[in-house]
Amino acid sequence: GAAAAAAPVPLRWAIERAAYEQVLLLHAEGDVRGACDALWEQARAAIRVGAGDQASGGLGLTRAKVLLKFASWLPSEGRMLAPGTASQVSRWARAAREESGSASGADEPANERHGTAAATLEQLREACLGAAVACCPRNATVKLRWANWCHQAAFSAGTSAPASAVRVAAAASFDYLALAAADRSVDATIVVPLRLLRLLVRQ
């Protein structure tokens, strides 16, 4: 709440980390709906903060983990929440847009398919992954997740993928490779250079 937001960074990290661990425990105990709802509240707060609060160290990484986890839960957990899934995802996506504007930095959503439940799901995932990058911009794993999503979005429309989506995907791939090269603890995946070649050919 407001008190947590006003707390010093180490205390905020402890509060948010504990809340995240509680969500994972709920999920492990089988309370999928409760875990998803609780994680969404954390993800929404992280999207709201985004680049507006460049949290250092563990706090930014914890927020990025929350966002990555929520994005990864969307495909499988979303189906499990049927029949109210579509309307719930739509509410989440609308709230994410209100909180973030364009967290990814793209002029338009990289996924250009509008008017379908699948498109809404991807717009929500885009908001989460873009906000994760804003929370932890120098983390190679976070950047890789964003690059993977951008590549998938750029080619989801086949040959009709807009040039802007291709450029965003290429930029994300270049960013990941630069971070992986600078961090000796990260083994850069060969998939990214291959995807980058594909993007450059398309461009």
GROMACS .gro file of C-alpha atoms in nm:
model
  203
    1GLY     CA    1   0.000   0.000   0.000
    2ALA     CA    2   0.096   0.365   0.041
    3ALA     CA    3   0.305   0.291   0.350
    4ALA     CA    4   0.508   0.028   0.162
    5ALA     CA    5   0.561   0.264  -0.132
    6ALA     CA    6   0.698   0.533   0.101
    7ALA     CA    7   0.933   0.293   0.283
    8PRO     CA    8   1.309   0.293   0.223
    9VAL     CA    9   1.427   0.078  -0.069
   10PRO     CA   10   1.559  -0.214   0.143
   11LEU     CA   11   1.230  -0.235   0.332
   12ARG     CA   12   1.027  -0.212   0.011
   13TRP     CA   13   1.237  -0.493  -0.134
   14ALA     CA   14   1.167  -0.711   0.171
   15ILE     CA   15   0.792  -0.637   0.157
   16GLU     CA   16   0.757  -0.700  -0.216
   17ARG     CA   17   0.978  -1.008  -0.208
   18ALA     CA   18   0.775  -1.157   0.077
   19ALA     CA   19   0.450  -1.089  -0.110
   20TYR     CA   20   0.592  -1.257  -0.421
   21GLU     CA   21   0.700  -1.563  -0.222
   22GLN     CA   22   0.350  -1.583  -0.074
   23VAL     CA   23   0.201  -1.586  -0.425
   24LEU     CA   24   0.430  -1.871  -0.527
   25LEU     CA   25   0.326  -2.061  -0.215
   26LEU     CA   26  -0.042  -2.012  -0.297
   27HIS     CA   27   0.018  -2.149  -0.645
   28ALA     CA   28   0.215  -2.447  -0.513
   29GLU     CA   29  -0.073  -2.526  -0.276
   30GLY     CA   30  -0.314  -2.541  -0.570
   31ASP     CA   31  -0.490  -2.206  -0.528
   32VAL     CA   32  -0.434  -2.106  -0.892
   33ARG     CA   33  -0.708  -1.843  -0.903
   34GLY     CA   34  -0.594  -1.680  -0.579
   35ALA     CA   35  -0.232  -1.686  -0.691
   36CYS     CA   36  -0.314  -1.529  -1.028
   37ASP     CA   37  -0.524  -1.255  -0.870
   38ALA     CA   38  -0.258  -1.177  -0.609
   39LEU     CA   39   0.023  -1.180  -0.866
   40TRP     CA   40  -0.177  -0.949  -1.091
   41GLU     CA   41  -0.200  -0.692  -0.811
   42GLN     CA   42   0.177  -0.704  -0.774
   43ALA     CA   43   0.228  -0.691  -1.151
   44ARG     CA   44  -0.007  -0.396  -1.187
   45ALA     CA   45   0.186  -0.204  -0.921
   46ALA     CA   46   0.513  -0.285  -1.100
   47ILE     CA   47   0.371  -0.169  -1.434
   48ARG     CA   48   0.256   0.154  -1.267
   49VAL     CA   49   0.604   0.213  -1.129
   50GLY     CA   50   0.785   0.110  -1.448
   51ALA     CA   51   1.051   0.354  -1.554
   52GLY     CA   52   0.916   0.618  -1.317
   53ASP     CA   53   1.105   0.467  -1.023
   54GLN     CA   54   1.443   0.330  -1.120
   55ALA     CA   55   1.469   0.093  -0.826
   56SER     CA   56   1.820  -0.027  -0.771
   57GLY     CA   57   1.945  -0.380  -0.714
   58GLY     CA   58   1.711  -0.632  -0.564
   59LEU     CA   59   1.394  -0.422  -0.574
   60GLY     CA   60   1.402  -0.371  -0.949
   61LEU     CA   61   1.488  -0.737  -1.005
   62THR     CA   62   1.205  -0.853  -0.778
   63ARG     CA   63   0.956  -0.639  -0.970
   64ALA     CA   64   1.089  -0.775  -1.297
   65LYS     CA   65   1.049  -1.131  -1.167
   66VAL     CA   66   0.688  -1.058  -1.071
   67LEU     CA   67   0.616  -0.929  -1.421
   68LEU     CA   68   0.794  -1.217  -1.595
   69LYS     CA   69   0.613  -1.472  -1.381
   70PHE     CA   70   0.274  -1.316  -1.448
   71ALA     CA   71   0.346  -1.305  -1.822
   72SER     CA   72   0.449  -1.672  -1.814
   73TRP     CA   73   0.131  -1.770  -1.629
   74LEU     CA   74  -0.099  -1.606  -1.880
   75PRO     CA   75  -0.116  -1.883  -2.143
   76SER     CA   76  -0.169  -2.183  -1.914
   77GLU     CA   77  -0.337  -2.026  -1.613
   78GLY     CA   78  -0.558  -1.811  -1.836
   79ARG     CA   79  -0.713  -2.121  -1.994
   80MET     CA   80  -0.766  -2.273  -1.651
   81LEU     CA   81  -0.969  -1.970  -1.543
   82ALA     CA   82  -1.237  -2.025  -1.810
   83PRO     CA   83  -1.519  -1.939  -1.870
   84GLY     CA   84  -1.454  -1.589  -1.730
   85THR     CA   85  -1.103  -1.577  -1.870
   86ALA     CA   86  -1.161  -1.350  -2.169
   87SER     CA   87  -1.337  -1.078  -1.971
   88GLN     CA   88  -1.081  -1.095  -1.691
   89VAL     CA   89  -0.787  -1.074  -1.931
   90SER     CA   90  -0.959  -0.782  -2.101
   91ARG     CA   91  -0.990  -0.599  -1.768
   92TRP     CA   92  -0.626  -0.673  -1.686
   93ALA     CA   93  -0.510  -0.552  -2.027
   94ARG     CA   94  -0.713  -0.231  -2.000
   95ALA     CA   95  -0.570  -0.164  -1.654
   96ALA     CA   96  -0.218  -0.234  -1.780
   97ARG     CA   97  -0.260   0.020  -2.061
   98GLU     CA   98  -0.388   0.277  -1.814
   99GLU     CA   99  -0.094   0.218  -1.581
  100SER     CA  100   0.184   0.208  -1.837
  101GLY     CA  101   0.093   0.397  -2.153
  102SER     CA  102   0.355   0.223  -2.366
  103ALA     CA  103   0.594   0.046  -2.132
  104SER     CA  104   0.777  -0.114  -2.422
  105GLY     CA  105   0.877   0.216  -2.581
  106ALA     CA  106   0.729   0.114  -2.917
  107ASP     CA  107   0.519   0.363  -3.108
  108GLU     CA  108   0.240   0.106  -3.127
  109PRO     CA  109   0.192  -0.241  -2.981
  110ALA     CA  110   0.426  -0.481  -3.158
  111ASN     CA  111   0.137  -0.722  -3.193
  112GLU     CA  112  -0.098  -0.564  -3.444
  113ARG     CA  113  -0.385  -0.814  -3.419
  114HIS     CA  114  -0.682  -0.635  -3.270
  115GLY     CA  115  -1.027  -0.742  -3.163
  116THR     CA  116  -0.958  -1.099  -3.050
  117ALA     CA  117  -0.902  -1.260  -2.712
  118ALA     CA  118  -0.560  -1.378  -2.830
  119ALA     CA  119  -0.463  -1.022  -2.925
  120THR     CA  120  -0.574  -0.889  -2.587
  121LEU     CA  121  -0.371  -1.160  -2.415
  122GLU     CA  122  -0.061  -1.064  -2.612
  123GLN     CA  123  -0.112  -0.693  -2.542
  124LEU     CA  124  -0.119  -0.773  -2.171
  125ARG     CA  125   0.192  -0.987  -2.202
  126GLU     CA  126   0.363  -0.705  -2.394
  127ALA     CA  127   0.282  -0.457  -2.116
  128CYS     CA  128   0.426  -0.693  -1.853
  129LEU     CA  129   0.746  -0.775  -2.039
  130GLY     CA  130   0.803  -0.414  -2.142
  131ALA     CA  131   0.758  -0.302  -1.781
  132ALA     CA  132   1.000  -0.574  -1.666
  133VAL     CA  133   1.265  -0.423  -1.893
  134ALA     CA  134   1.191  -0.079  -1.748
  135CYS     CA  135   1.229  -0.214  -1.394
  136CYS     CA  136   1.552  -0.402  -1.464
  137PRO     CA  137   1.700  -0.271  -1.791
  138ARG     CA  138   2.049  -0.419  -1.748
  139ASN     CA  139   1.945  -0.779  -1.682
  140ALA     CA  140   2.016  -1.014  -1.973
  141THR     CA  141   1.748  -1.268  -1.877
  142VAL     CA  142   1.479  -0.999  -1.866
  143LYS     CA  143   1.594  -0.861  -2.200
  144LEU     CA  144   1.593  -1.210  -2.352
  145ARG     CA  145   1.230  -1.265  -2.253
  146TRP     CA  146   1.140  -0.932  -2.411
  147ALA     CA  147   1.339  -1.012  -2.726
  148ASN     CA  148   1.172  -1.352  -2.758
  149TRP     CA  149   0.826  -1.198  -2.731
  150CYS     CA  150   0.911  -0.922  -2.980
  151HIS     CA  151   1.037  -1.178  -3.232
  152GLN     CA  152   0.723  -1.388  -3.195
  153ALA     CA  153   0.501  -1.081  -3.231
  154ALA     CA  154   0.689  -0.958  -3.538
  155PHE     CA  155   0.629  -1.284  -3.723
  156SER     CA  156   0.283  -1.369  -3.590
  157ALA     CA  157   0.125  -1.192  -3.887
  158GLY     CA  158   0.342  -1.373  -4.142
  159THR     CA  159   0.457  -1.154  -4.429
  160SER     CA  160   0.229  -0.870  -4.316
  161ALA     CA  161   0.432  -0.795  -4.003
  162PRO     CA  162   0.471  -0.414  -3.980
  163ALA     CA  163   0.820  -0.268  -4.017
  164SER     CA  164   0.791  -0.107  -3.673
  165ALA     CA  165   0.743  -0.448  -3.509
  166VAL     CA  166   1.047  -0.586  -3.690
  167ARG     CA  167   1.258  -0.290  -3.578
  168VAL     CA  168   1.150  -0.331  -3.214
  169ALA     CA  169   1.234  -0.703  -3.225
  170ALA     CA  170   1.575  -0.637  -3.381
  171ALA     CA  171   1.658  -0.369  -3.124
  172ALA     CA  172   1.560  -0.600  -2.837
  173SER     CA  173   1.780  -0.877  -2.979
  174PHE     CA  174   2.079  -0.643  -3.015
  175ASP     CA  175   2.028  -0.522  -2.658
  176TYR     CA  176   2.023  -0.878  -2.525
  177LEU     CA  177   2.341  -0.973  -2.710
  178ALA     CA  178   2.520  -0.664  -2.574
  179LEU     CA  179   2.414  -0.744  -2.217
  180ALA     CA  180   2.506  -1.112  -2.251
  181ALA     CA  181   2.849  -1.020  -2.389
  182ALA     CA  182   2.912  -0.786  -2.094
  183ASP     CA  183   2.799  -1.041  -1.834
  184ARG     CA  184   3.035  -1.338  -1.822
  185SER     CA  185   2.789  -1.533  -1.609
  186VAL     CA  186   2.542  -1.542  -1.900
  187ASP     CA  187   2.580  -1.792  -2.183
  188ALA     CA  188   2.429  -1.619  -2.483
  189THR     CA  189   2.190  -1.848  -2.666
  190ILE     CA  190   2.267  -1.911  -3.034
  191VAL     CA  191   1.898  -1.876  -3.112
  192VAL     CA  192   1.907  -1.497  -3.078
  193PRO     CA  193   2.171  -1.433  -3.348
  194LEU     CA  194   1.983  -1.665  -3.582
  195ARG     CA  195   1.659  -1.481  -3.515
  196LEU     CA  196   1.837  -1.152  -3.566
  197LEU     CA  197   1.953  -1.263  -3.908
  198ARG     CA  198   1.596  -1.351  -3.992
  199LEU     CA  199   1.479  -1.007  -3.876
  200LEU     CA  200   1.748  -0.829  -4.076
  201VAL     CA  201   1.652  -1.023  -4.388
  202ARG     CA  202   1.287  -0.925  -4.333
  203GLN     CA  203   1.382  -0.562  -4.278
   0.00000   0.00000   0.00000
